[in-house]
mmCIF file of C-alpha atoms in Angstrom:
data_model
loop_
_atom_site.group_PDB
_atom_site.id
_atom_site.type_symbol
_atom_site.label_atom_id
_atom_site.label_comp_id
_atom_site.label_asym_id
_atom_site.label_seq_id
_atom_site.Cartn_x
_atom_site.Cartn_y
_atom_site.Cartn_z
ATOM 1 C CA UNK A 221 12.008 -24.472 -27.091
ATOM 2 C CA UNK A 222 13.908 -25.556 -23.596
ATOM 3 C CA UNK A 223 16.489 -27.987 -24.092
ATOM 4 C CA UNK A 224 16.016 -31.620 -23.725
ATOM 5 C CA UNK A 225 15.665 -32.473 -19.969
ATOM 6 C CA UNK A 226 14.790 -29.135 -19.161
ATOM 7 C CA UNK A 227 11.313 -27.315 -17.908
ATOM 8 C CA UNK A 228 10.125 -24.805 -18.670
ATOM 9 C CA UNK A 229 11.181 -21.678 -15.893
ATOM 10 C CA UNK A 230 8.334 -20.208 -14.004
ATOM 11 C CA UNK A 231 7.779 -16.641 -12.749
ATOM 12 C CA UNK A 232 8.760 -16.725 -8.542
ATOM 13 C CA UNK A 233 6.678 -16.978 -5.889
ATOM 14 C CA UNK A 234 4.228 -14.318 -4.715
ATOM 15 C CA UNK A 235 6.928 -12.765 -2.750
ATOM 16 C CA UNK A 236 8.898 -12.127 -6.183
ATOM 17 C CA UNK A 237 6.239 -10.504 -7.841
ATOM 18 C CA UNK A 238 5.799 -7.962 -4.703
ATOM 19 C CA UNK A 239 9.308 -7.607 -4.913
ATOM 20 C CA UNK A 240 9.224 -6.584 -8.429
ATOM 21 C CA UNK A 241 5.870 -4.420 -7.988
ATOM 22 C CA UNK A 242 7.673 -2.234 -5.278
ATOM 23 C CA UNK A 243 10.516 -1.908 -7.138
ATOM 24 C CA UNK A 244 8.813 -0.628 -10.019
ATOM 25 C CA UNK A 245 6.974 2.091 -8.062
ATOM 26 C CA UNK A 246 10.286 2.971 -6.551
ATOM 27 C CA UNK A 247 11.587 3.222 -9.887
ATOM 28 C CA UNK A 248 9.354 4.909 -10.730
ATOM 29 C CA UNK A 249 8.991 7.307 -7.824
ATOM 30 C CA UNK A 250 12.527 8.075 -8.816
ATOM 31 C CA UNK A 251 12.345 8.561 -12.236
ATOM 32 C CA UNK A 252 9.892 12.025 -11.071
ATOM 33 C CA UNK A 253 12.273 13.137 -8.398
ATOM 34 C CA UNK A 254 13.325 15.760 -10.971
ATOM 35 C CA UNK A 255 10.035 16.972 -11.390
ATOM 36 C CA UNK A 256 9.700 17.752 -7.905
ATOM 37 C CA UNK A 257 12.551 19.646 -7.640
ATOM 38 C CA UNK A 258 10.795 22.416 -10.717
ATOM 39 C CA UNK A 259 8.180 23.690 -8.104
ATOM 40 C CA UNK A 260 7.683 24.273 -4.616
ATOM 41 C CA UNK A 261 3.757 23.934 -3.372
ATOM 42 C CA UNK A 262 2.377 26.263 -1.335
ATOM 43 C CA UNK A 263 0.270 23.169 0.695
ATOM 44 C CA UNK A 264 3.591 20.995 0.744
ATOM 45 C CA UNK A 265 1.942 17.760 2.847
ATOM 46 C CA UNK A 266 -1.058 17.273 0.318
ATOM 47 C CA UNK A 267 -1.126 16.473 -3.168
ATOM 48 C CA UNK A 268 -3.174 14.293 -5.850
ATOM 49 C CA UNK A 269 -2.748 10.979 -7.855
ATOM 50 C CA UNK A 270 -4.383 10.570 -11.141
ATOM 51 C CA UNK A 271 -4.702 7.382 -12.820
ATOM 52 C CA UNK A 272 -4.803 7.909 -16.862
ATOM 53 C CA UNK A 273 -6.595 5.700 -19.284
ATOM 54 C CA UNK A 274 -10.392 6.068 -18.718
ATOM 55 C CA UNK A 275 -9.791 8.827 -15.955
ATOM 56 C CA UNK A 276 -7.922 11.820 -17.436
ATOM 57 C CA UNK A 277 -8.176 10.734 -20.706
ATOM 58 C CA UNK A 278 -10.877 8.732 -22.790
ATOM 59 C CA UNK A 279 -9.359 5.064 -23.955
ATOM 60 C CA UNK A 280 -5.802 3.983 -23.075
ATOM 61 C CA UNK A 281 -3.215 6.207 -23.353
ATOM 62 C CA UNK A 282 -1.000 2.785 -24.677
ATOM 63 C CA UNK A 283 -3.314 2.051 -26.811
ATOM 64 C CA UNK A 284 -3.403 5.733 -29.119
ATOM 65 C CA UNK A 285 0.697 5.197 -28.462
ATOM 66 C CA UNK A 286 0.804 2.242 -30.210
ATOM 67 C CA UNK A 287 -1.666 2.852 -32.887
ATOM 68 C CA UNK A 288 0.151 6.449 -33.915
ATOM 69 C CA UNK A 289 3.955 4.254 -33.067
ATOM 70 C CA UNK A 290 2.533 1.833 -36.042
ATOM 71 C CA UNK A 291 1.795 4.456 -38.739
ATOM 72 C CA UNK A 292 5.258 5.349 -38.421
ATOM 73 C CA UNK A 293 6.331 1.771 -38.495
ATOM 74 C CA UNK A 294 8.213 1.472 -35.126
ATOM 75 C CA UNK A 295 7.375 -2.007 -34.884
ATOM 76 C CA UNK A 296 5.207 -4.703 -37.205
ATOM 77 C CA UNK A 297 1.876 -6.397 -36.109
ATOM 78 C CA UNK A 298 3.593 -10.000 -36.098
ATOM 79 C CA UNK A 299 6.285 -8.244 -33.370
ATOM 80 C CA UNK A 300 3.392 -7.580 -30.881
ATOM 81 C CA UNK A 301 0.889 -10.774 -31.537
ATOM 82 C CA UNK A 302 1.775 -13.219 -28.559
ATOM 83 C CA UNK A 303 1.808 -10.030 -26.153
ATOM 84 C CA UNK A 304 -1.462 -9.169 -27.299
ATOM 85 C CA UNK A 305 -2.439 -12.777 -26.240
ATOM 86 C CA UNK A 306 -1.283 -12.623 -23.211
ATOM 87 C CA UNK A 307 -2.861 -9.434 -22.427
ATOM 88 C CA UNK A 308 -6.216 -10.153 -23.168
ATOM 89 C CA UNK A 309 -6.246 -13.599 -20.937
ATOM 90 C CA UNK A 310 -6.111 -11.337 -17.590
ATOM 91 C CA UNK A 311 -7.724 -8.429 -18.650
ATOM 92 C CA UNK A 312 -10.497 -10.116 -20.448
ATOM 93 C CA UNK A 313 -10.825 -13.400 -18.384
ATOM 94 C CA UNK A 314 -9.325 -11.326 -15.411
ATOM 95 C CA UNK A 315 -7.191 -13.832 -14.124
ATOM 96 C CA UNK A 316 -3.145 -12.434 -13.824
ATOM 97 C CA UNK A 317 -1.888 -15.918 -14.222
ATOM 98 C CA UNK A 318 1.863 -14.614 -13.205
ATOM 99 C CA UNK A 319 3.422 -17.109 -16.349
ATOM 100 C CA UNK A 320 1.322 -14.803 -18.539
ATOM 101 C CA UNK A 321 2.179 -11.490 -17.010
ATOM 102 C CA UNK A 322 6.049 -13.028 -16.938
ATOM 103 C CA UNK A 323 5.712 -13.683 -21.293
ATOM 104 C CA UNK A 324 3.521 -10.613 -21.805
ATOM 105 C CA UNK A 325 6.816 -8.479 -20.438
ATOM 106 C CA UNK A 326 9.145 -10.572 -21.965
ATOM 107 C CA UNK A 327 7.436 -10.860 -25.613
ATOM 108 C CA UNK A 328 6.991 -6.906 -25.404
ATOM 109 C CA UNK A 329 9.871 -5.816 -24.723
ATOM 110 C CA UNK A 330 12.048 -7.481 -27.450
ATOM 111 C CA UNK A 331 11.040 -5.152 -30.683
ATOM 112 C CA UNK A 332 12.623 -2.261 -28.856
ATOM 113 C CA UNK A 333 15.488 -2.723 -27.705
ATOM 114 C CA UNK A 334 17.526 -0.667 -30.096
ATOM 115 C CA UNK A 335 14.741 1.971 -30.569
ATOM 116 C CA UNK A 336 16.380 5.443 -28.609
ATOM 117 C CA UNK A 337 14.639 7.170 -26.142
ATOM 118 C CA UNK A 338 14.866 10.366 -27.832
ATOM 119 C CA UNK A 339 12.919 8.541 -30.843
ATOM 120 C CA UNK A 340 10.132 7.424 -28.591
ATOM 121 C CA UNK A 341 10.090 10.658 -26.807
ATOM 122 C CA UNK A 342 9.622 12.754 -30.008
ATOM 123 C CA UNK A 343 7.304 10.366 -31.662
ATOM 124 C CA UNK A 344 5.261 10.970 -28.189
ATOM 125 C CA UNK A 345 5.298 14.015 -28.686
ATOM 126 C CA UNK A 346 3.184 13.841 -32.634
ATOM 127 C CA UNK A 347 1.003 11.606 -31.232
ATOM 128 C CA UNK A 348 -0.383 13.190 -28.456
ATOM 129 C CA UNK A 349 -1.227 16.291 -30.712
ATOM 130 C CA UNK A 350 -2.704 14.086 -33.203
ATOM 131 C CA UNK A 351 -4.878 12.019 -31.149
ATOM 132 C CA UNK A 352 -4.674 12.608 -27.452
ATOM 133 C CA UNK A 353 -5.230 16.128 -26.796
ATOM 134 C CA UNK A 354 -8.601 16.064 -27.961
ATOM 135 C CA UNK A 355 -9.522 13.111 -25.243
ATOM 136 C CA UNK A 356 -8.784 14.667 -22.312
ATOM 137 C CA UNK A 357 -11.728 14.688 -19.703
ATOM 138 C CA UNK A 358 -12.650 18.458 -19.012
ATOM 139 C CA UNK A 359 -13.981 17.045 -15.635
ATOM 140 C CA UNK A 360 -10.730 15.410 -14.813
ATOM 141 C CA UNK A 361 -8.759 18.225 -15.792
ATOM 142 C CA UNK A 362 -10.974 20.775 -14.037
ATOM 143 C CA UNK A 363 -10.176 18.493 -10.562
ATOM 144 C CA UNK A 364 -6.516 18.565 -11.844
ATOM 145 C CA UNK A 365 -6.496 22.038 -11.790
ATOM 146 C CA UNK A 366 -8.349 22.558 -8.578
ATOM 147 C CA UNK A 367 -5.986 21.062 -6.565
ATOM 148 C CA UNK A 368 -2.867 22.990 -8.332
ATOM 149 C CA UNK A 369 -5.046 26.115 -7.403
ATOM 150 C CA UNK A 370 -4.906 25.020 -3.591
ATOM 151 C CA UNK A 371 -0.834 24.567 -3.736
ATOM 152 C CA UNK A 372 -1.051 20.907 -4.043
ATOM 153 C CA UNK A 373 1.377 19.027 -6.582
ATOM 154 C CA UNK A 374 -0.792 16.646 -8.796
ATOM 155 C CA UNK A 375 0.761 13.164 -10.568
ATOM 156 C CA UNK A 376 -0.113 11.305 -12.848
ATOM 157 C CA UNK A 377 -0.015 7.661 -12.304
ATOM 158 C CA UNK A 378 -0.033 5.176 -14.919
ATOM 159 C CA UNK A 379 0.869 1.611 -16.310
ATOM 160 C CA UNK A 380 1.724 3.490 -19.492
ATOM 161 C CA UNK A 381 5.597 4.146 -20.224
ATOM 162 C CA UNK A 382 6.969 7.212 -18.521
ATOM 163 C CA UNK A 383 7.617 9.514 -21.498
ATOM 164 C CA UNK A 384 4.038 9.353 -22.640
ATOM 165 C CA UNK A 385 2.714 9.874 -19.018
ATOM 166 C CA UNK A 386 5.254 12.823 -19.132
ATOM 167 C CA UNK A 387 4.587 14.449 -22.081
ATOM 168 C CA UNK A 388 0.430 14.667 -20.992
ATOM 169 C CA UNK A 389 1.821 15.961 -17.149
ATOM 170 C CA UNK A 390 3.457 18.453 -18.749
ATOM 171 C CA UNK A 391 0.618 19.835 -21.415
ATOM 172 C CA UNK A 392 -1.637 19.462 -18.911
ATOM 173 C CA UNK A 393 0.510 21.920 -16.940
ATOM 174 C CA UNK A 394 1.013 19.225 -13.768
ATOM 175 C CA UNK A 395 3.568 17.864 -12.122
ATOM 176 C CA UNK A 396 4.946 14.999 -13.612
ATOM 177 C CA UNK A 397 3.998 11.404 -14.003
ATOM 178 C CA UNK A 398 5.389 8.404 -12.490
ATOM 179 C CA UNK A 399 4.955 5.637 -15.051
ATOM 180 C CA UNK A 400 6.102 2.167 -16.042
ATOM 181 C CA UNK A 401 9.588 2.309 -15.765
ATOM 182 C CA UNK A 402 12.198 0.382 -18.631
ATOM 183 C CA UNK A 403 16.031 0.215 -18.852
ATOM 184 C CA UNK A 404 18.313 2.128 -21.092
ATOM 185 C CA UNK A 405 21.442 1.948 -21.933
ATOM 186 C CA UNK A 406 23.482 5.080 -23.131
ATOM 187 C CA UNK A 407 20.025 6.398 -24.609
ATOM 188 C CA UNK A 408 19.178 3.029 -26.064
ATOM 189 C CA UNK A 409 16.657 0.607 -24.772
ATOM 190 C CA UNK A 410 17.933 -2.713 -23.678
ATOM 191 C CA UNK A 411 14.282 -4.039 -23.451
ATOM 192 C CA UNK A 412 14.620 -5.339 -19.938
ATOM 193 C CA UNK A 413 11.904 -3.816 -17.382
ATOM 194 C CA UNK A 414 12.906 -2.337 -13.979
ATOM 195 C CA UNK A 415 10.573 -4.146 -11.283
ATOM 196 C CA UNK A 416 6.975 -4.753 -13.256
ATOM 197 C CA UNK A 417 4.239 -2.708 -15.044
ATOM 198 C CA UNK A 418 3.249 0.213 -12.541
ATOM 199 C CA UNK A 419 -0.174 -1.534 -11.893
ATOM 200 C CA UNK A 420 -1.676 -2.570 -8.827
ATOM 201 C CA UNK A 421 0.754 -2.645 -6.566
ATOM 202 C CA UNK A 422 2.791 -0.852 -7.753
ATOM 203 C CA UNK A 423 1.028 1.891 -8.014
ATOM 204 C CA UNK A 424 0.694 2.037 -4.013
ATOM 205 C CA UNK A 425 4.033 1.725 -3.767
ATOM 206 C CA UNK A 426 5.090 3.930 -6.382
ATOM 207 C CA UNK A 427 2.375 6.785 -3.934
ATOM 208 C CA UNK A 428 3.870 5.699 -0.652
ATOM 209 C CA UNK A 429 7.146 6.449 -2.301
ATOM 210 C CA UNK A 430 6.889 9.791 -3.311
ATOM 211 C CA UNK A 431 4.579 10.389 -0.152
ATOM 212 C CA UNK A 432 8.057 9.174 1.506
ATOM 213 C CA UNK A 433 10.214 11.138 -0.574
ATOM 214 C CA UNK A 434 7.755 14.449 -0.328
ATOM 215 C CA UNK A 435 6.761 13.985 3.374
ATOM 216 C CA UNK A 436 3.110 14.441 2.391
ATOM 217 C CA UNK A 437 0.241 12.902 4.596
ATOM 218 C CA UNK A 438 -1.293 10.483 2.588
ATOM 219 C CA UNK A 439 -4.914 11.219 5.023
ATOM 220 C CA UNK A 440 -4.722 14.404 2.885
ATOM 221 C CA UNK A 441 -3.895 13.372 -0.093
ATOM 222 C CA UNK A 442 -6.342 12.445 -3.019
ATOM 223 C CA UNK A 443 -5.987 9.541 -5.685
ATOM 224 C CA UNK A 444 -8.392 9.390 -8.969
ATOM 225 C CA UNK A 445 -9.184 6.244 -10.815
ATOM 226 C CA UNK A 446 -11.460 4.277 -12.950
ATOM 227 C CA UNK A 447 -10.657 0.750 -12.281
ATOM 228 C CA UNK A 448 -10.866 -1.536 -9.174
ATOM 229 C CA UNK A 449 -7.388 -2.425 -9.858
ATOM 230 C CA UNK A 450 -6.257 0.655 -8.536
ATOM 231 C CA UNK A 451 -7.772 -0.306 -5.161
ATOM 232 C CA UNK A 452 -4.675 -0.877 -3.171
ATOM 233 C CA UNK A 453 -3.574 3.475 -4.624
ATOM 234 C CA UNK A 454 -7.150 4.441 -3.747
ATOM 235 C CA UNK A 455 -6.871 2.794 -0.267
ATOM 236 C CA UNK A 456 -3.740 4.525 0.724
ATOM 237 C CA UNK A 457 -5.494 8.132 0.431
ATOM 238 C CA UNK A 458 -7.576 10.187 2.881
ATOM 239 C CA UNK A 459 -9.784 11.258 -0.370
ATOM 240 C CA UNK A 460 -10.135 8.444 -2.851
ATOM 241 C CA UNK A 461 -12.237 8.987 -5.883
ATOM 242 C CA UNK A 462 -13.693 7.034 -8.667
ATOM 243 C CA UNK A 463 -13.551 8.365 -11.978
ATOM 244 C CA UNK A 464 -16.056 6.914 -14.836
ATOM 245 C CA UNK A 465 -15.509 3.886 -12.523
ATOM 246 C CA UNK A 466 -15.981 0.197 -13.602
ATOM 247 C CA UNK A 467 -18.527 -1.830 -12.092
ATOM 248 C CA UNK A 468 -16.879 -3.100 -9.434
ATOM 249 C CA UNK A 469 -15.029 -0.219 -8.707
ATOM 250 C CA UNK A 470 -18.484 1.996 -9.046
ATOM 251 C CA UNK A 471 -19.647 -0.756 -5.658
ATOM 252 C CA UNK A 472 -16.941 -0.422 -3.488
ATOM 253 C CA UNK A 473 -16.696 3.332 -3.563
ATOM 254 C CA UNK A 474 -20.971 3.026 -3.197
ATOM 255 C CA UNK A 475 -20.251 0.802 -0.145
ATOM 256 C CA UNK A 476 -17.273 2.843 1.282
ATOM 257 C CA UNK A 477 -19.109 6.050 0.814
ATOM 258 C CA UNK A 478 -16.370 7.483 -1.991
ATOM 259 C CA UNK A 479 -16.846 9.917 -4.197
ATOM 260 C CA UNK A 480 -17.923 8.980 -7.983
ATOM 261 C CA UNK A 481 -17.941 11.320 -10.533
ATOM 262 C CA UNK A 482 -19.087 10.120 -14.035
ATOM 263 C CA UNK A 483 -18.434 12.324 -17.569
ATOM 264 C CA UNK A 484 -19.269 9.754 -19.801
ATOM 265 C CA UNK A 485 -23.066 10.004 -21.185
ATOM 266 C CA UNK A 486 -25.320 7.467 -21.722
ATOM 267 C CA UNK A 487 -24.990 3.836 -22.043
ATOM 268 C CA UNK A 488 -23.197 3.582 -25.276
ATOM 269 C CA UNK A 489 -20.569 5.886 -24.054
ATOM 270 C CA UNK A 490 -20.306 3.713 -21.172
ATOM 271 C CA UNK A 491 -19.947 0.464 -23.150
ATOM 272 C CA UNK A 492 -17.102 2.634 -24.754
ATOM 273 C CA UNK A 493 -15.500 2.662 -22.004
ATOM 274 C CA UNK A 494 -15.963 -0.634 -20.723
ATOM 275 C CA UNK A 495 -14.969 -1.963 -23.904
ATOM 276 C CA UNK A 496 -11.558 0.502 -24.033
ATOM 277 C CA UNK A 497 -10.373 -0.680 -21.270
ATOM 278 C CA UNK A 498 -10.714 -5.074 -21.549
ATOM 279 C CA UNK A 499 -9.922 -5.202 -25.476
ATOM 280 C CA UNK A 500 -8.477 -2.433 -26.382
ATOM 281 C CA UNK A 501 -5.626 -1.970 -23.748
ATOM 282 C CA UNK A 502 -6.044 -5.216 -24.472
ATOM 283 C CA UNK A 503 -4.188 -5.087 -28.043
ATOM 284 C CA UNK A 504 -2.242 -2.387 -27.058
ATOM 285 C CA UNK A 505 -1.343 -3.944 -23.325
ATOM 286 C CA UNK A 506 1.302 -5.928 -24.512
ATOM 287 C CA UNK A 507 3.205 -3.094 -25.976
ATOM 288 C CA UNK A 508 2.377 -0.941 -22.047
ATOM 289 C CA UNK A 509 6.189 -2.864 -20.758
ATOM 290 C CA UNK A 510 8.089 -2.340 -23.507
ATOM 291 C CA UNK A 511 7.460 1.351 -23.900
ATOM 292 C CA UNK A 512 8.384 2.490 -20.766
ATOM 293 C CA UNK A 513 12.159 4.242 -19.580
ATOM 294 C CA UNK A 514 14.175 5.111 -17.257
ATOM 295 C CA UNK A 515 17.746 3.772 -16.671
ATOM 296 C CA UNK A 516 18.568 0.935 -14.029
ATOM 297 C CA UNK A 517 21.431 1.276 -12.374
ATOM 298 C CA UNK A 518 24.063 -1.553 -13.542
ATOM 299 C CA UNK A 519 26.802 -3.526 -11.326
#
């Protein structure tokens, strides 16, 4: 409760929020400049951006994290409730009111501070055996591995925290992953956020970054999604692609002339999807901030 006399703070203006979204795909584009440095492409100005949830893999990535996290008891259902809340008013109503995105980030990143990276890293690890392996997209990985066969370097680009997006780059044999991005402190999260969520946004800026960084042409490059909010990453390509795309997402690329490619079968399959991606990374959305990490650097 705000002390008498005092208002409640709001998030900035729109100006802060880009602010924070490039600096998260900065971050973030950071964060994988060590996975660049492991190989050296044969086609060095080309390469391919992959959203996760829905497109490599079937259901949110967050939300199998968080379900497998529980079992083990890294956090309790009553730590997570108001993020949950806020999560499911703009991804169900689909309005990012920027006070709720502001108290989703803040609410979800408070049960880890304290939790080690090494902890989340290894736990990662379990839980993609147990339950993520098995829902990768044969499609999506076959397109993966077509452009690794041409010499191009293929990301991964996600809202989900960066070990989890790292730990599916590297069984999937890719890259590396550019991901939400948290602080840490000696190996311990602080449960701040650097920038925002990599969403949106962010996600351009985390691709013109490493385009930047790589010296790729981006009129060469390729970006895969399943959701319109990925627009702005999809735009930035020469070869944009929509993955099991969402309605609106399924238009534009109809309208633009883009590419759609489609492994889910029949309608319930695609109600599965639809339904994965406004309720469940709903539940598990408010948890997509706090498990992200990499360290900020500190005055």
């Amino acid at each position: 409760m705000n002390p008498p006399g005092q208002h409640r703070s709001h998030p900035g203006p729109p100006s802060d929020l880009r602010r924070r979204s490039t600096l998260a795909g900065e971050a973030a584009a950071a964060s994988a400049e060590v996975e660049v440095a492991l190989s050296v492409p044969v086609d060095p100005t080309a390469a391919a951006f992959f959203d996760v949830d829905n497109t490599v893999m079937q259901g949110a990535s967050i939300f199998h994290l968080a379900k497998g996290l529980y079992k083990r008891k890294f956090f309790r259902t009553s730590d997570i409730l108001g993020a949950m809340y806020k999560q499911a008013w703009f991804r169900i109503v689909g309005v990012e009111d920027p006070e709720h995105i502001a108290d989703a980030r803040n609410s979800a990143l408070s049960f880890i501070a304290g939790h080690t990276v090494t902890e989340l890293e290894e736990l990662g690890e379990e839980i993609f055996d147990e339950v993520m392996a098995h829902r990768i997209w044969p499609g999506t990985r076959a397109l993966a591995q077509r452009h690794l066969d041409e010499g191009q370097r293929v990301w991964l680009i996600t809202a989900a925290p960066i070990e989890i997006a790292s730990i599916i780059a590297r069984r999937l044999g890719l890259t590396g992953a550019l991901g939400t991005v948290a602080e840490h402190q000696d190996g311990v999260y602080t449960g701040r956020l650097v920038g925002e969520l990599l969403h949106g946004p962010a996600k351009a800026a985390a691709v013109r970054a490493i385009a930047e960084h790589q010296e790729l042409d981006l009129s060469r490059c390729s970006a895969y999604s399943d959701s319109i909010n990925d627009l702005p990453m999809l735009s930035l390509v020469g070869d944009p692609v929509a993955i099991n795309p969402d309605p609106a997402l399924r238009a534009h690329a109809r309208d633009h002339g883009w590419q759609v490619r489609d492994y889910r079968t029949g309608r319930k399959a695609a109600r599965i999807g639809l339904l994965t991606g406004a309720v469940g990374g709903a539940a598990a959305g408010g948890i997509a901030a706090a498990l992200a990490a990499r360290n900020r650097p500190h005055a």
